[in-house]
Short mmCIF file of C-alpha atoms and ligand atoms in Angstrom, two decimals:
data_model
loop_
_atom_site.label_atom_id
_atom_site.label_comp_id
_atom_site.label_asym_id
_atom_site.label_seq_id
_atom_site.Cartn_x
_atom_site.Cartn_y
_atom_site.Cartn_z
CA UNK C 1 -40.34 67.17 15.40
CA UNK C 2 -42.07 63.12 14.80
CA UNK C 3 -42.59 61.60 18.10
CA UNK C 4 -41.96 57.58 15.52
CA UNK C 5 -38.85 56.52 16.25
CA UNK C 6 -39.63 53.61 13.53
CA UNK C 7 -41.14 56.44 11.19
CA UNK C 8 -37.53 58.51 11.50
CA UNK C 9 -35.58 55.03 10.68
CA UNK C 10 -37.84 54.28 7.78
CA UNK C 11 -36.87 57.41 6.68
CA UNK C 12 -33.13 57.48 7.16
CA UNK C 13 -33.23 54.00 5.34
CA UNK C 14 -35.63 55.94 1.83
CA UNK C 15 -33.18 58.46 2.72
CA UNK C 16 -29.26 56.30 2.69
CA UNK C 17 -30.26 52.56 1.35
CA UNK C 18 -30.34 49.40 3.38
CA UNK C 19 -28.36 49.61 6.08
CA UNK C 20 -25.81 46.45 7.21
CA UNK C 21 -28.59 44.92 9.40
CA UNK C 22 -30.73 45.01 6.58
CA UNK C 23 -28.75 43.23 4.03
CA UNK C 24 -28.05 40.06 6.98
CA UNK C 25 -31.68 39.76 7.56
CA UNK C 26 -32.16 39.70 3.88
CA UNK C 27 -29.61 36.96 3.18
CA UNK C 28 -30.96 34.60 6.53
CA UNK C 29 -34.56 35.08 5.01
CA UNK C 30 -32.89 33.94 1.95
CA UNK C 31 -31.03 30.89 2.64
CA UNK C 32 -34.00 29.98 5.12
CA UNK C 33 -35.99 29.50 2.03
CA UNK C 34 -33.66 27.80 0.15
CA UNK C 35 -32.88 25.17 2.48
CA UNK C 36 -36.49 25.22 3.65
CA UNK C 37 -35.52 26.19 6.96
CA UNK C 38 -33.35 24.11 7.81
CA UNK C 39 -29.38 25.89 9.11
CA UNK C 40 -26.88 25.46 6.38
CA UNK C 41 -23.60 23.11 7.36
CA UNK C 42 -20.32 24.83 6.13
CA UNK C 43 -19.16 22.60 3.05
CA UNK C 44 -15.41 21.89 3.52
CA UNK C 45 -13.83 23.22 -0.12
CA UNK C 46 -13.23 20.65 -2.41
CA UNK C 47 -9.64 18.68 -2.58
CA UNK C 48 -8.28 18.88 -6.36
CA UNK C 49 -7.62 15.33 -7.72
CA UNK C 50 -3.80 14.85 -7.15
CA UNK C 51 -1.87 15.08 -10.49
CA UNK C 52 -0.69 11.63 -11.50
CA UNK C 53 2.53 10.56 -13.58
CA UNK C 54 2.48 7.92 -16.00
CA UNK C 55 4.78 4.85 -15.46
CA UNK C 56 5.62 1.87 -17.03
CA UNK C 57 6.10 -1.58 -15.34
CA UNK C 58 6.79 -4.99 -15.61
CA UNK C 59 5.15 -6.97 -13.06
CA UNK C 60 6.14 -10.63 -13.05
CA UNK C 61 6.94 -10.62 -17.07
CA UNK C 62 3.62 -8.54 -18.19
CA UNK C 63 4.22 -4.35 -18.95
CA UNK C 64 1.86 -1.85 -17.60
CA UNK C 65 1.15 1.46 -18.32
CA UNK C 66 -0.36 2.98 -15.40
CA UNK C 67 -1.09 6.37 -14.17
CA UNK C 68 0.19 6.52 -10.80
CA UNK C 69 -0.10 9.19 -7.82
CA UNK C 70 3.15 9.70 -6.98
CA UNK C 71 2.46 9.31 -3.28
CA UNK C 72 1.02 5.54 -3.86
CA UNK C 73 3.34 2.29 -2.42
CA UNK C 74 4.31 -0.21 -4.86
CA UNK C 75 2.30 -2.60 -2.20
CA UNK C 76 -1.22 -0.74 -2.91
CA UNK C 77 -0.43 -0.43 -6.59
CA UNK C 78 0.23 -4.42 -6.67
CA UNK C 79 -3.01 -4.78 -4.50
CA UNK C 80 -5.51 -2.03 -5.06
CA UNK C 81 -4.82 -1.36 -8.73
CA UNK C 82 -3.46 -4.64 -10.20
CA UNK C 83 -5.51 -7.37 -7.84
CA UNK C 84 -2.10 -8.91 -7.31
CA UNK C 85 -2.75 -9.67 -3.35
CA UNK C 86 -0.43 -12.31 -2.82
CA UNK C 87 1.98 -9.60 -1.31
CA UNK C 88 0.33 -8.84 2.18
CA UNK C 89 -0.31 -5.57 3.86
CA UNK C 90 1.00 -6.45 7.61
CA UNK C 91 2.46 -3.53 9.46
CA UNK C 92 2.97 -1.01 6.36
CA UNK C 93 5.89 0.37 8.22
CA UNK C 94 8.66 -1.96 7.04
CA UNK C 95 8.82 -3.99 10.01
CA UNK C 96 7.44 -7.44 9.11
CA UNK C 97 8.08 -8.57 6.04
CA UNK C 98 4.61 -9.36 4.44
CA UNK C 99 4.98 -7.42 1.58
CA UNK C 100 8.09 -8.55 0.38
CA UNK C 101 8.62 -8.40 -3.89
CA UNK C 102 11.24 -8.57 -5.70
CA UNK C 103 12.64 -5.43 -7.89
CA UNK C 104 15.42 -6.39 -10.54
CA UNK C 105 15.85 -9.59 -8.44
CA UNK C 106 16.48 -8.12 -5.39
CA UNK C 107 14.06 -8.44 -2.48
CA UNK C 108 12.19 -5.06 -0.91
CA UNK C 109 9.41 -4.24 1.09
CA UNK C 110 7.11 -2.69 -1.18
CA UNK C 111 4.98 -0.82 1.38
CA UNK C 112 8.20 1.46 1.44
CA UNK C 113 8.81 1.47 -1.47
CA UNK C 114 6.81 4.30 -3.89
CA UNK C 115 5.04 2.86 -6.90
CA UNK C 116 7.18 4.97 -9.30
CA UNK C 117 10.48 3.86 -8.41
CA UNK C 118 9.29 0.79 -10.20
CA UNK C 119 9.24 2.86 -13.42
CA UNK C 120 10.89 0.64 -15.99
CA UNK C 121 11.79 -1.70 -13.62
CA UNK C 122 11.15 -5.80 -13.10
CA UNK C 123 8.51 -6.32 -10.52
CA UNK C 124 7.98 -10.42 -9.29
CA UNK C 125 5.52 -11.07 -6.92
CA UNK C 126 4.80 -14.20 -5.29
CA UNK C 127 1.72 -15.01 -7.70
CA UNK C 128 5.03 -14.65 -10.59
CA UNK C 129 7.69 -17.19 -9.22
CA UNK C 130 6.04 -20.43 -10.22
CA UNK C 131 7.30 -20.90 -13.65
CA UNK C 132 4.55 -20.67 -16.21
CA UNK C 133 3.78 -24.76 -16.56
CA UNK C 134 1.79 -24.21 -13.50
CA UNK C 135 4.78 -26.81 -10.90
CA UNK C 136 5.76 -25.08 -7.95
CA UNK C 137 8.67 -23.18 -7.05
CA UNK C 138 11.27 -25.10 -5.12
CA UNK C 139 10.87 -22.99 -2.12
CA UNK C 140 7.11 -23.08 -2.31
CA UNK C 141 7.32 -26.68 -2.46
CA UNK C 142 9.73 -26.95 0.57
CA UNK C 143 7.78 -24.66 2.17
CA UNK C 144 4.58 -27.34 1.88
CA UNK C 145 7.25 -30.52 2.77
CA UNK C 146 8.10 -28.66 5.97
CA UNK C 147 4.98 -27.20 7.20
CA UNK C 148 6.64 -23.61 7.06
CA UNK C 149 3.39 -22.45 8.08
CA UNK C 150 0.14 -22.20 9.87
CA UNK C 151 -2.12 -19.21 8.50
CA UNK C 152 -0.36 -18.33 6.12
CA UNK C 153 -0.34 -14.72 6.05
CA UNK C 154 3.36 -14.14 6.11
CA UNK C 155 4.43 -16.91 3.29
CA UNK C 156 3.89 -15.39 0.70
CA UNK C 157 6.52 -12.40 2.03
CA UNK C 158 8.51 -15.28 3.68
CA UNK C 159 8.83 -16.90 0.39
CA UNK C 160 10.13 -14.02 -1.78
CA UNK C 161 12.45 -13.36 1.12
CA UNK C 162 13.75 -17.01 1.00
CA UNK C 163 14.30 -16.83 -2.68
CA UNK C 164 16.16 -13.84 -2.34
CA UNK C 165 18.21 -15.14 0.82
CA UNK C 166 19.03 -17.84 -1.30
CA UNK C 167 20.05 -15.93 -4.26
CA UNK C 168 22.21 -13.46 -2.44
CA UNK C 169 24.48 -17.01 -0.99
CA UNK C 170 22.83 -15.91 2.49
CA UNK C 171 21.16 -19.26 2.95
CA UNK C 172 24.39 -22.07 3.70
CA UNK C 173 23.43 -22.68 7.54
CA UNK C 174 20.88 -22.49 9.78
CA UNK C 175 22.34 -19.80 11.63
CA UNK C 176 22.60 -17.18 8.78
CA UNK C 177 19.41 -18.14 7.51
CA UNK C 178 17.83 -17.14 10.77
CA UNK C 179 20.39 -14.03 10.16
CA UNK C 180 19.10 -13.24 6.81
CA UNK C 181 15.56 -14.03 7.18
CA UNK C 182 15.25 -11.83 10.62
CA UNK C 183 13.42 -9.08 8.27
CA UNK C 184 10.24 -11.66 8.02
CA UNK C 185 8.33 -12.26 11.39
CA UNK C 186 5.75 -14.68 12.02
CA UNK C 187 3.06 -13.94 14.35
CA UNK C 188 2.42 -18.49 14.53
CA UNK C 189 5.94 -19.00 15.12
CA UNK C 190 6.39 -21.29 12.38
CA UNK C 191 10.21 -20.62 12.21
CA UNK C 192 11.43 -23.91 12.71
CA UNK C 193 9.79 -25.40 9.81
CA UNK C 194 10.83 -21.98 7.79
CA UNK C 195 14.26 -22.64 8.29
CA UNK C 196 14.58 -26.32 7.59
CA UNK C 197 12.35 -25.70 4.45
CA UNK C 198 14.80 -22.39 3.24
CA UNK C 199 17.55 -25.20 4.13
CA UNK C 200 16.09 -27.69 1.84
CA UNK C 201 15.25 -25.54 -0.76
CA UNK C 202 18.59 -24.12 -1.15
CA UNK C 203 20.40 -27.46 -1.38
CA UNK C 204 18.01 -27.99 -4.25
CA UNK C 205 18.30 -24.88 -5.71
CA UNK C 206 22.67 -25.06 -5.65
CA UNK C 207 22.20 -28.93 -7.50
CA UNK C 208 19.62 -27.55 -10.22
FE1 FES D 301 5.90 -4.13 4.47
FE2 FES D 301 5.26 -5.06 6.97
S1 FES D 301 3.68 -4.83 5.65
S2 FES D 301 7.39 -4.46 6.15
FE1 FES D 302 1.06 -17.04 10.44
FE2 FES D 302 3.48 -17.10 9.89
S1 FES D 302 1.77 -18.28 8.83
S2 FES D 302 1.98 -15.49 10.56
#
């Protein structure tokens, strides 16, 4: 009987093939060679690309075919895919009105509107509000005339909401304007000028 346990172990391997410990040690040695001795970081599996859906939006009068991630908001598509950065991202939760645009003539918070909801529909942003001749929309002019802004961040949304407010027939008095513009916040507190501008523009728009 041999007194050499290592010799006995080698004999067993020769008889039964490599055991589990041999396999693990071999794999570690190969891995160390491949990485120059550095430990291997576990790689997160790559996410498959999100499926897209083809949609056709009419934005400021131009037809735009887009492959859309169905989760994209209209605001993100306008700003990041179409470079229309007039609509602002304030809260991204439907609470500030900075992202207001018109969808088929009605005001919507574009941060809460899926871009796919605009498929086949007309979207108007502040960039498409003024006439093609380069003159200002009466509401834009009234905001200037009444000093209805300070930093201007909320202003595109205020103007788009104000135009809709007039079209809805909800701009017949300062109280009514305040009520129907209450979804549009102004952190600079330019509310006095905003109400005056809407009153003025509403008067001019009604007169044609
Ligand atoms: Fe949409 Fe504030 S960014 S409501
Ligand atoms: Fe600054 Fe309204 S003008 S937030």
